[in-house]
CSV table of N, CA and C in Angstrom, one decimal:
chain,number,residue,atom,x,y,z
R,850,MET,N,0.7,77.6,-53.8
R,850,MET,CA,1.5,78.5,-54.6
R,850,MET,C,2.9,78.6,-54.0
R,851,LEU,N,3.0,78.7,-52.7
R,851,LEU,CA,4.2,78.9,-52.0
R,851,LEU,C,5.1,77.7,-52.3
R,852,VAL,N,4.6,76.5,-52.1
R,852,VAL,CA,5.5,75.3,-52.3
R,852,VAL,C,5.9,75.2,-53.7
R,853,PHE,N,5.0,75.5,-54.7
R,853,PHE,CA,5.3,75.4,-56.1
R,853,PHE,C,6.5,76.4,-56.4
R,854,MET,N,6.4,77.6,-56.0
R,854,MET,CA,7.4,78.6,-56.3
R,854,MET,C,8.8,78.2,-55.7
R,855,HIS,N,8.8,77.8,-54.5
R,855,HIS,CA,10.0,77.4,-53.8
R,855,HIS,C,10.6,76.1,-54.5
R,856,THR,N,9.8,75.2,-54.9
R,856,THR,CA,10.3,74.0,-55.5
R,856,THR,C,10.8,74.3,-56.9
R,857,THR,N,10.2,75.2,-57.6
R,857,THR,CA,10.7,75.6,-58.9
R,857,THR,C,12.0,76.3,-58.8
R,858,ALA,N,12.1,77.2,-57.8
R,858,ALA,CA,13.4,77.9,-57.6
R,858,ALA,C,14.5,76.9,-57.2
R,859,CYS,N,14.2,76.0,-56.4
R,859,CYS,CA,15.2,75.0,-56.0
R,859,CYS,C,15.7,74.1,-57.1
R,860,LEU,N,14.7,73.7,-58.0
R,860,LEU,CA,15.1,72.9,-59.1
R,860,LEU,C,15.8,73.7,-60.2
R,861,PHE,N,15.5,75.0,-60.3
R,861,PHE,CA,16.2,75.9,-61.2
R,861,PHE,C,17.7,76.0,-60.8
R,862,VAL,N,17.9,76.0,-59.5
R,862,VAL,CA,19.3,76.2,-59.0
R,862,VAL,C,20.0,74.9,-58.9
R,863,LEU,N,19.3,73.8,-58.8
R,863,LEU,CA,19.9,72.5,-58.5
R,863,LEU,C,20.8,72.0,-59.7
R,864,LYS,N,20.4,72.2,-60.9
R,864,LYS,CA,21.2,71.7,-62.1
R,864,LYS,C,22.6,72.4,-62.1
R,865,PRO,N,22.7,73.7,-62.0
R,865,PRO,CA,24.1,74.3,-61.9
R,865,PRO,C,24.9,73.9,-60.7
R,866,ILE,N,24.3,73.7,-59.6
R,866,ILE,CA,25.0,73.2,-58.4
R,866,ILE,C,25.6,71.8,-58.7
R,867,LEU,N,24.8,70.9,-59.3
R,867,LEU,CA,25.3,69.6,-59.6
R,867,LEU,C,26.4,69.6,-60.6
R,868,LEU,N,26.2,70.5,-61.6
R,868,LEU,CA,27.3,70.6,-62.6
R,868,LEU,C,28.6,71.1,-62.0
R,869,THR,N,28.5,72.0,-61.1
R,869,THR,CA,29.7,72.6,-60.4
R,869,THR,C,30.3,71.5,-59.6
R,870,LEU,N,29.5,70.8,-58.8
R,870,LEU,CA,30.1,69.7,-58.0
R,870,LEU,C,30.7,68.6,-58.8
R,871,MET,N,30.1,68.2,-59.9
R,871,MET,CA,30.6,67.2,-60.7
R,871,MET,C,31.8,67.6,-61.5
R,872,SER,N,31.9,68.9,-61.8
R,872,SER,CA,33.0,69.3,-62.7
R,872,SER,C,34.3,69.5,-61.9
R,873,ASP,N,34.2,69.7,-60.6
R,873,ASP,CA,35.4,69.8,-59.7
R,873,ASP,C,35.8,68.4,-59.4
R,874,ASP,N,36.5,67.8,-60.3
R,874,ASP,CA,37.0,66.4,-60.2
R,874,ASP,C,38.1,66.3,-59.2
R,875,ILE,N,37.9,65.9,-58.1
R,875,ILE,CA,38.9,65.8,-57.0
R,875,ILE,C,39.9,64.7,-57.3
R,876,PHE,N,39.4,63.6,-57.8
R,876,PHE,CA,40.2,62.4,-57.9
R,876,PHE,C,41.2,62.5,-59.0
R,877,ASN,N,40.8,63.0,-60.2
R,877,ASN,CA,41.7,63.1,-61.3
R,877,ASN,C,42.6,64.3,-61.3
R,878,GLY,N,42.1,65.4,-60.8
R,878,GLY,CA,42.9,66.6,-60.8
R,878,GLY,C,42.9,67.2,-62.2
R,879,THR,N,42.1,66.8,-63.0
R,879,THR,CA,42.1,67.4,-64.4
R,879,THR,C,41.1,68.6,-64.4
R,880,LYS,N,41.3,69.4,-65.4
R,880,LYS,CA,40.5,70.6,-65.5
R,880,LYS,C,39.2,70.2,-66.1
R,881,SER,N,38.1,70.8,-65.7
R,881,SER,CA,36.8,70.5,-66.1
R,881,SER,C,36.5,70.8,-67.6
R,882,SER,N,35.7,70.0,-68.3
R,882,SER,CA,35.4,70.3,-69.6
R,882,SER,C,34.1,71.1,-69.7
R,883,ILE,N,33.4,71.3,-68.6
R,883,ILE,CA,32.2,72.1,-68.6
R,883,ILE,C,32.5,73.6,-68.4
R,884,PRO,N,32.1,74.4,-69.3
R,884,PRO,CA,32.4,75.9,-69.2
R,884,PRO,C,31.7,76.5,-68.0
R,885,PHE,N,32.3,77.6,-67.5
R,885,PHE,CA,31.8,78.2,-66.3
R,885,PHE,C,30.4,78.8,-66.6
R,886,ALA,N,30.1,79.3,-67.8
R,886,ALA,CA,28.8,79.9,-68.1
R,886,ALA,C,27.7,78.9,-67.9
R,887,SER,N,27.9,77.6,-68.2
R,887,SER,CA,26.8,76.6,-68.1
R,887,SER,C,26.6,76.2,-66.6
R,888,ARG,N,27.5,76.6,-65.7
R,888,ARG,CA,27.3,76.3,-64.3
R,888,ARG,C,26.4,77.3,-63.6
R,889,LEU,N,25.9,78.3,-64.3
R,889,LEU,CA,25.1,79.3,-63.7
R,889,LEU,C,23.6,79.0,-64.0
R,890,PRO,N,22.7,79.5,-63.2
R,890,PRO,CA,21.2,79.2,-63.4
R,890,PRO,C,20.7,79.9,-64.6
R,891,PHE,N,21.2,81.0,-65.0
R,891,PHE,CA,20.8,81.8,-66.2
R,891,PHE,C,22.0,82.5,-66.8
R,892,ARG,N,21.8,82.9,-68.1
R,892,ARG,CA,22.9,83.5,-68.8
R,892,ARG,C,23.2,84.9,-68.3
R,893,VAL,N,24.5,85.1,-68.1
R,893,VAL,CA,25.0,86.4,-67.7
R,893,VAL,C,26.1,86.9,-68.6
R,894,GLU,N,26.3,88.2,-68.7
R,894,GLU,CA,27.4,88.7,-69.5
R,894,GLU,C,28.4,89.4,-68.7
R,895,TYR,N,29.5,88.7,-68.4
R,895,TYR,CA,30.6,89.2,-67.6
R,895,TYR,C,31.9,89.2,-68.4
R,896,GLY,N,31.9,88.6,-69.6
R,896,GLY,CA,33.1,88.5,-70.4
R,896,GLY,C,34.2,87.6,-69.7
R,897,GLN,N,35.4,88.1,-69.7
R,897,GLN,CA,36.5,87.3,-69.2
R,897,GLN,C,36.5,87.3,-67.6
R,898,ARG,N,35.8,88.3,-67.1
R,898,ARG,CA,35.7,88.4,-65.6
R,898,ARG,C,34.9,87.2,-65.0
R,899,LEU,N,34.1,86.5,-65.8
R,899,LEU,CA,33.4,85.4,-65.3
R,899,LEU,C,34.3,84.3,-64.7
R,900,ASN,N,35.4,84.0,-65.4
R,900,ASN,CA,36.3,83.0,-64.9
R,900,ASN,C,37.1,83.5,-63.7
R,901,GLN,N,37.3,84.8,-63.5
R,901,GLN,CA,38.1,85.3,-62.4
R,901,GLN,C,37.2,85.4,-61.1
R,902,HIS,N,36.0,85.8,-61.3
R,902,HIS,CA,35.1,86.0,-60.1
R,902,HIS,C,33.9,85.0,-60.2
R,903,PHE,N,34.1,83.8,-60.5
R,903,PHE,CA,33.0,82.9,-60.7
R,903,PHE,C,32.1,82.7,-59.5
R,904,TYR,N,32.7,82.4,-58.3
R,904,TYR,CA,31.9,82.1,-57.1
R,904,TYR,C,31.1,83.3,-56.6
R,905,PRO,N,31.6,84.5,-56.6
R,905,PRO,CA,30.7,85.6,-56.2
R,905,PRO,C,29.5,85.8,-57.2
R,906,ILE,N,29.8,85.6,-58.5
R,906,ILE,CA,28.8,85.7,-59.5
R,906,ILE,C,27.7,84.6,-59.3
R,907,VAL,N,28.1,83.4,-58.9
R,907,VAL,CA,27.2,82.3,-58.7
R,907,VAL,C,26.3,82.6,-57.5
R,908,VAL,N,26.9,83.1,-56.4
R,908,VAL,CA,26.1,83.5,-55.2
R,908,VAL,C,25.1,84.6,-55.6
R,909,HIS,N,25.5,85.6,-56.4
R,909,HIS,CA,24.6,86.6,-56.8
R,909,HIS,C,23.5,86.1,-57.6
R,910,CYS,N,23.7,85.1,-58.5
R,910,CYS,CA,22.7,84.5,-59.4
R,910,CYS,C,21.7,83.7,-58.5
R,911,TYR,N,22.2,83.0,-57.6
R,911,TYR,CA,21.3,82.2,-56.7
R,911,TYR,C,20.4,83.1,-55.9
R,912,ILE,N,21.0,84.1,-55.3
R,912,ILE,CA,20.2,85.1,-54.5
R,912,ILE,C,19.2,85.7,-55.4
R,913,ALA,N,19.5,86.1,-56.7
R,913,ALA,CA,18.5,86.7,-57.6
R,913,ALA,C,17.4,85.7,-57.8
R,914,VAL,N,17.6,84.4,-58.0
R,914,VAL,CA,16.6,83.5,-58.3
R,914,VAL,C,15.6,83.4,-57.1
R,915,PHE,N,16.2,83.3,-55.9
R,915,PHE,CA,15.3,83.2,-54.7
R,915,PHE,C,14.6,84.5,-54.4
R,916,ALA,N,15.3,85.7,-54.7
R,916,ALA,CA,14.6,86.9,-54.4
R,916,ALA,C,13.4,87.1,-55.4
R,917,HIS,N,13.6,86.6,-56.6
R,917,HIS,CA,12.4,86.7,-57.6
R,917,HIS,C,11.3,85.8,-57.1
R,918,SER,N,11.6,84.6,-56.6
R,918,SER,CA,10.5,83.7,-56.1
R,918,SER,C,9.8,84.3,-54.9
R,919,PHE,N,10.6,84.9,-54.0
R,919,PHE,CA,10.0,85.5,-52.8
R,919,PHE,C,9.1,86.7,-53.2
R,920,ALA,N,9.6,87.5,-54.1
R,920,ALA,CA,8.8,88.7,-54.6
R,920,ALA,C,7.5,88.2,-55.2
R,921,THR,N,7.5,87.1,-56.0
R,921,THR,CA,6.3,86.6,-56.6
R,921,THR,C,5.3,86.1,-55.5
R,922,ILE,N,5.9,85.4,-54.5
R,922,ILE,CA,5.0,84.9,-53.4
R,922,ILE,C,4.4,86.0,-52.6
R,923,ALA,N,5.2,87.1,-52.4
R,923,ALA,CA,4.7,88.2,-51.6
R,923,ALA,C,3.6,88.9,-52.3
R,924,VAL,N,3.7,89.1,-53.6
R,924,VAL,CA,2.7,89.8,-54.4
R,924,VAL,C,1.4,88.9,-54.5
R,925,ASP,N,1.6,87.6,-54.7
R,925,ASP,CA,0.4,86.8,-54.7
R,925,ASP,C,-0.3,86.7,-53.4
R,926,GLY,N,0.5,86.7,-52.3
R,926,GLY,CA,0.0,86.6,-51.0
R,926,GLY,C,-0.8,87.9,-50.6
R,927,LEU,N,-0.3,89.0,-51.1
R,927,LEU,CA,-1.0,90.3,-50.8
R,927,LEU,C,-2.3,90.3,-51.6
R,928,TYR,N,-2.3,89.9,-52.8
R,928,TYR,CA,-3.5,89.8,-53.6
R,928,TYR,C,-4.5,88.9,-53.0
R,929,TYR,N,-4.1,87.7,-52.5
R,929,TYR,CA,-5.0,86.8,-51.9
R,929,TYR,C,-5.6,87.4,-50.6
R,930,THR,N,-4.8,88.1,-49.8
R,930,THR,CA,-5.2,88.8,-48.6
R,930,THR,C,-6.3,89.9,-48.9
R,931,LEU,N,-6.0,90.7,-50.0
R,931,LEU,CA,-7.0,91.7,-50.3
R,931,LEU,C,-8.3,91.1,-50.7
R,932,ILE,N,-8.3,90.0,-51.5
R,932,ILE,CA,-9.6,89.4,-51.9
R,932,ILE,C,-10.3,88.8,-50.7
R,933,GLN,N,-9.5,88.2,-49.8
R,933,GLN,CA,-10.2,87.6,-48.6
R,933,GLN,C,-10.8,88.7,-47.7
R,934,HIS,N,-10.1,89.9,-47.6
R,934,HIS,CA,-10.6,91.0,-46.9
R,934,HIS,C,-12.0,91.5,-47.5
R,935,ALA,N,-12.0,91.6,-48.8
R,935,ALA,CA,-13.3,92.0,-49.4
R,935,ALA,C,-14.4,91.0,-49.2
R,936,CYS,N,-14.1,89.7,-49.3
R,936,CYS,CA,-15.1,88.7,-49.0
R,936,CYS,C,-15.6,88.7,-47.6
R,937,GLY,N,-14.6,89.0,-46.7
R,937,GLY,CA,-15.0,89.1,-45.2
R,937,GLY,C,-15.9,90.3,-45.0
R,938,MET,N,-15.6,91.4,-45.6
R,938,MET,CA,-16.5,92.6,-45.5
R,938,MET,C,-17.9,92.3,-46.0
R,939,PHE,N,-18.0,91.6,-47.1
R,939,PHE,CA,-19.3,91.3,-47.7
R,939,PHE,C,-20.0,90.3,-46.7
R,940,SER,N,-19.3,89.4,-46.1
R,940,SER,CA,-19.9,88.5,-45.2
R,940,SER,C,-20.4,89.2,-43.9
R,941,ILE,N,-19.7,90.1,-43.4
R,941,ILE,CA,-20.1,90.9,-42.2
R,941,ILE,C,-21.3,91.7,-42.5
R,942,ILE,N,-21.4,92.4,-43.7
R,942,ILE,CA,-22.5,93.1,-44.0
R,942,ILE,C,-23.8,92.2,-44.2
R,943,GLY,N,-23.6,91.1,-44.8
R,943,GLY,CA,-24.7,90.1,-45.0
R,943,GLY,C,-25.2,89.6,-43.6
R,944,ASN,N,-24.3,89.4,-42.7
R,944,ASN,CA,-24.7,88.9,-41.4
R,944,ASN,C,-25.5,90.0,-40.6
R,945,VAL,N,-25.0,91.2,-40.7
R,945,VAL,CA,-25.7,92.3,-40.0
R,945,VAL,C,-27.1,92.5,-40.6
R,946,LEU,N,-27.2,92.4,-42.0
R,946,LEU,CA,-28.5,92.6,-42.6
R,946,LEU,C,-29.5,91.4,-42.2
R,947,GLU,N,-29.0,90.2,-42.1
R,947,GLU,CA,-29.8,89.1,-41.7
R,947,GLU,C,-30.4,89.2,-40.3
R,948,ASN,N,-29.6,89.9,-39.4
R,948,ASN,CA,-30.0,90.0,-38.0
R,948,ASN,C,-30.7,91.3,-37.7
R,949,ILE,N,-31.0,92.1,-38.7
R,949,ILE,CA,-31.7,93.4,-38.4
R,949,ILE,C,-33.2,93.0,-38.0
R,950,GLY,N,-33.6,93.5,-37.0
R,950,GLY,CA,-35.0,93.3,-36.5
R,950,GLY,C,-35.2,92.1,-35.6
R,951,LYS,N,-34.2,91.3,-35.4
R,951,LYS,CA,-34.4,90.2,-34.6
R,951,LYS,C,-34.5,90.5,-33.1
R,952,ASN,N,-33.8,91.6,-32.7
R,952,ASN,CA,-33.8,92.0,-31.3
R,952,ASN,C,-34.8,93.1,-31.0
R,953,SER,N,-35.7,93.4,-32.0
R,953,SER,CA,-36.7,94.5,-31.8
R,953,SER,C,-37.9,94.0,-30.9
R,954,LYS,N,-38.7,94.9,-30.5
R,954,LYS,CA,-39.9,94.6,-29.7
R,954,LYS,C,-40.9,93.8,-30.6
R,955,ASP,N,-41.9,93.3,-29.9
R,955,ASP,CA,-42.9,92.6,-30.6
R,955,ASP,C,-43.9,93.5,-31.3
R,956,ASN,N,-44.0,94.7,-30.8
R,956,ASN,CA,-45.0,95.6,-31.5
R,956,ASN,C,-44.3,96.2,-32.7
R,957,PHE,N,-45.0,96.2,-33.8
R,957,PHE,CA,-44.5,96.6,-35.1
R,957,PHE,C,-45.2,98.0,-35.5
R,958,ASP,N,-44.3,98.9,-35.9
R,958,ASP,CA,-44.8,100.2,-36.3
R,958,ASP,C,-44.6,100.3,-37.8
R,959,ALA,N,-45.7,100.5,-38.5
R,959,ALA,CA,-45.6,100.5,-40.0
R,959,ALA,C,-44.9,101.8,-40.5
R,960,LYS,N,-45.0,102.9,-39.8
R,960,LYS,CA,-44.3,104.1,-40.2
R,960,LYS,C,-43.5,104.7,-39.1
R,961,PRO,N,-42.3,104.0,-38.8
R,961,PRO,CA,-41.5,104.5,-37.7
R,961,PRO,C,-40.8,105.8,-38.1
R,962,ASP,N,-40.4,106.5,-37.1
R,962,ASP,CA,-39.6,107.8,-37.3
R,962,ASP,C,-38.2,107.3,-37.7
R,963,LYS,N,-37.7,107.8,-38.9
R,963,LYS,CA,-36.4,107.3,-39.4
R,963,LYS,C,-35.3,107.7,-38.6
R,964,ILE,N,-35.4,108.9,-37.9
R,964,ILE,CA,-34.3,109.4,-37.1
R,964,ILE,C,-34.1,108.5,-35.9
R,965,ARG,N,-35.2,108.0,-35.3
R,965,ARG,CA,-35.1,107.2,-34.1
R,965,ARG,C,-35.1,105.7,-34.3
R,966,ASP,N,-35.4,105.3,-35.5
R,966,ASP,CA,-35.4,103.9,-35.8
R,966,ASP,C,-34.0,103.3,-35.9
R,967,ASP,N,-33.7,102.4,-35.0
R,967,ASP,CA,-32.4,101.7,-35.0
R,967,ASP,C,-32.2,100.8,-36.2
R,968,ASN,N,-33.2,100.1,-36.6
R,968,ASN,CA,-33.1,99.2,-37.8
R,968,ASN,C,-32.8,100.0,-39.1
R,969,TYR,N,-33.4,101.1,-39.2
R,969,TYR,CA,-33.2,102.0,-40.4
R,969,TYR,C,-31.8,102.4,-40.4
R,970,SER,N,-31.2,102.9,-39.3
R,970,SER,CA,-29.8,103.4,-39.3
R,970,SER,C,-28.9,102.2,-39.6
R,971,LYS,N,-29.1,101.0,-39.1
R,971,LYS,CA,-28.3,99.9,-39.3
R,971,LYS,C,-28.3,99.5,-40.8
R,972,THR,N,-29.5,99.6,-41.4
R,972,THR,CA,-29.6,99.2,-42.8
R,972,THR,C,-28.9,100.3,-43.7
R,973,LEU,N,-29.1,101.5,-43.4
R,973,LEU,CA,-28.4,102.6,-44.1
R,973,LEU,C,-26.9,102.5,-44.0
R,974,HIS,N,-26.4,102.2,-42.8
R,974,HIS,CA,-25.0,102.0,-42.6
R,974,HIS,C,-24.5,100.8,-43.4
R,975,CYS,N,-25.2,99.7,-43.4
R,975,CYS,CA,-24.8,98.5,-44.2
R,975,CYS,C,-24.8,98.9,-45.7
R,976,LEU,N,-25.8,99.7,-46.2
R,976,LEU,CA,-25.8,100.1,-47.6
R,976,LEU,C,-24.6,100.9,-47.9
R,977,ARG,N,-24.2,101.8,-47.1
R,977,ARG,CA,-23.0,102.6,-47.3
R,977,ARG,C,-21.8,101.8,-47.3
R,978,ARG,N,-21.7,100.9,-46.4
R,978,ARG,CA,-20.5,100.0,-46.3
R,978,ARG,C,-20.4,99.1,-47.5
R,979,HIS,N,-21.6,98.6,-48.0
R,979,HIS,CA,-21.7,97.7,-49.1
R,979,HIS,C,-21.1,98.4,-50.4
R,980,LEU,N,-21.5,99.7,-50.6
R,980,LEU,CA,-21.1,100.5,-51.7
R,980,LEU,C,-19.5,100.7,-51.6
R,981,LEU,N,-19.0,100.9,-50.4
R,981,LEU,CA,-17.6,101.1,-50.3
R,981,LEU,C,-16.8,99.8,-50.6
R,982,VAL,N,-17.4,98.7,-50.2
R,982,VAL,CA,-16.7,97.4,-50.4
R,982,VAL,C,-16.8,97.1,-51.9
R,983,ILE,N,-17.9,97.4,-52.6
R,983,ILE,CA,-17.9,97.2,-54.0
R,983,ILE,C,-16.9,98.0,-54.7
R,984,GLU,N,-16.7,99.3,-54.3
R,984,GLU,CA,-15.7,100.1,-54.9
R,984,GLU,C,-14.3,99.5,-54.6
R,985,TYR,N,-14.1,99.0,-53.4
R,985,TYR,CA,-12.8,98.4,-53.1
R,985,TYR,C,-12.5,97.2,-54.0
R,986,ALA,N,-13.6,96.4,-54.2
R,986,ALA,CA,-13.4,95.2,-55.1
R,986,ALA,C,-13.1,95.6,-56.5
R,987,HIS,N,-13.7,96.7,-57.0
R,987,HIS,CA,-13.4,97.2,-58.3
R,987,HIS,C,-12.0,97.6,-58.4
R,988,LYS,N,-11.5,98.3,-57.4
R,988,LYS,CA,-10.1,98.7,-57.4
R,988,LYS,C,-9.1,97.5,-57.5
R,989,ILE,N,-9.4,96.5,-56.7
R,989,ILE,CA,-8.6,95.3,-56.8
R,989,ILE,C,-8.6,94.7,-58.2
R,990,ARG,N,-9.8,94.6,-58.8
R,990,ARG,CA,-10.0,94.0,-60.1
R,990,ARG,C,-9.2,94.8,-61.1
R,991,ASN,N,-9.3,96.2,-61.0
R,991,ASN,CA,-8.6,97.0,-62.0
R,991,ASN,C,-7.1,96.9,-61.9
R,992,GLN,N,-6.6,96.8,-60.7
R,992,GLN,CA,-5.2,96.7,-60.4
R,992,GLN,C,-4.7,95.3,-61.0
R,993,SER,N,-5.5,94.3,-60.8
R,993,SER,CA,-5.0,93.0,-61.3
R,993,SER,C,-5.1,93.0,-62.9
R,994,LYS,N,-6.0,93.7,-63.5
R,994,LYS,CA,-6.0,93.8,-64.9
R,994,LYS,C,-4.8,94.6,-65.4
R,995,LYS,N,-4.4,95.6,-64.7
R,995,LYS,CA,-3.2,96.4,-65.1
R,995,LYS,C,-1.9,95.5,-65.0
R,996,MET,N,-1.9,94.7,-64.0
R,996,MET,CA,-0.7,93.9,-63.8
R,996,MET,C,-0.6,92.8,-64.9
R,997,GLU,N,-1.8,92.3,-65.4
R,997,GLU,CA,-1.8,91.3,-66.4
R,997,GLU,C,-1.2,91.8,-67.7
R,998,ARG,N,-1.3,93.1,-68.0
R,998,ARG,CA,-0.9,93.6,-69.3
R,998,ARG,C,0.6,93.7,-69.3
């Protein structure tokens, strides 16, 4: 995604840069037939001031294009990180649940005291964490649905 967004932004800006370089005809000294507005990456409304302040406006437009691509990359990266965090939490809980009882003694008590049973407290802790991670995943999903609208 990062490479695609940066490539798109560079290609979006490349056409106006090439038009500007080609229109400044150094050899002939003639005035360019390409209007100033077509040398910008997107349409702007500056009226007659566009011809007077062309280069600061061009710099502003190019910065806006790259700022937009960086903001898109930042939001997508944050979303990816949140999803990876939720998946990691589910993986940790699953690993703890798989290893419950492996370090216990060989004698098995059918009715252990819940207060003193270490496996029971680990299982209860995993259950509580699992419910919190499910709630966290629902919040991520709801936020992504809001952003799609």
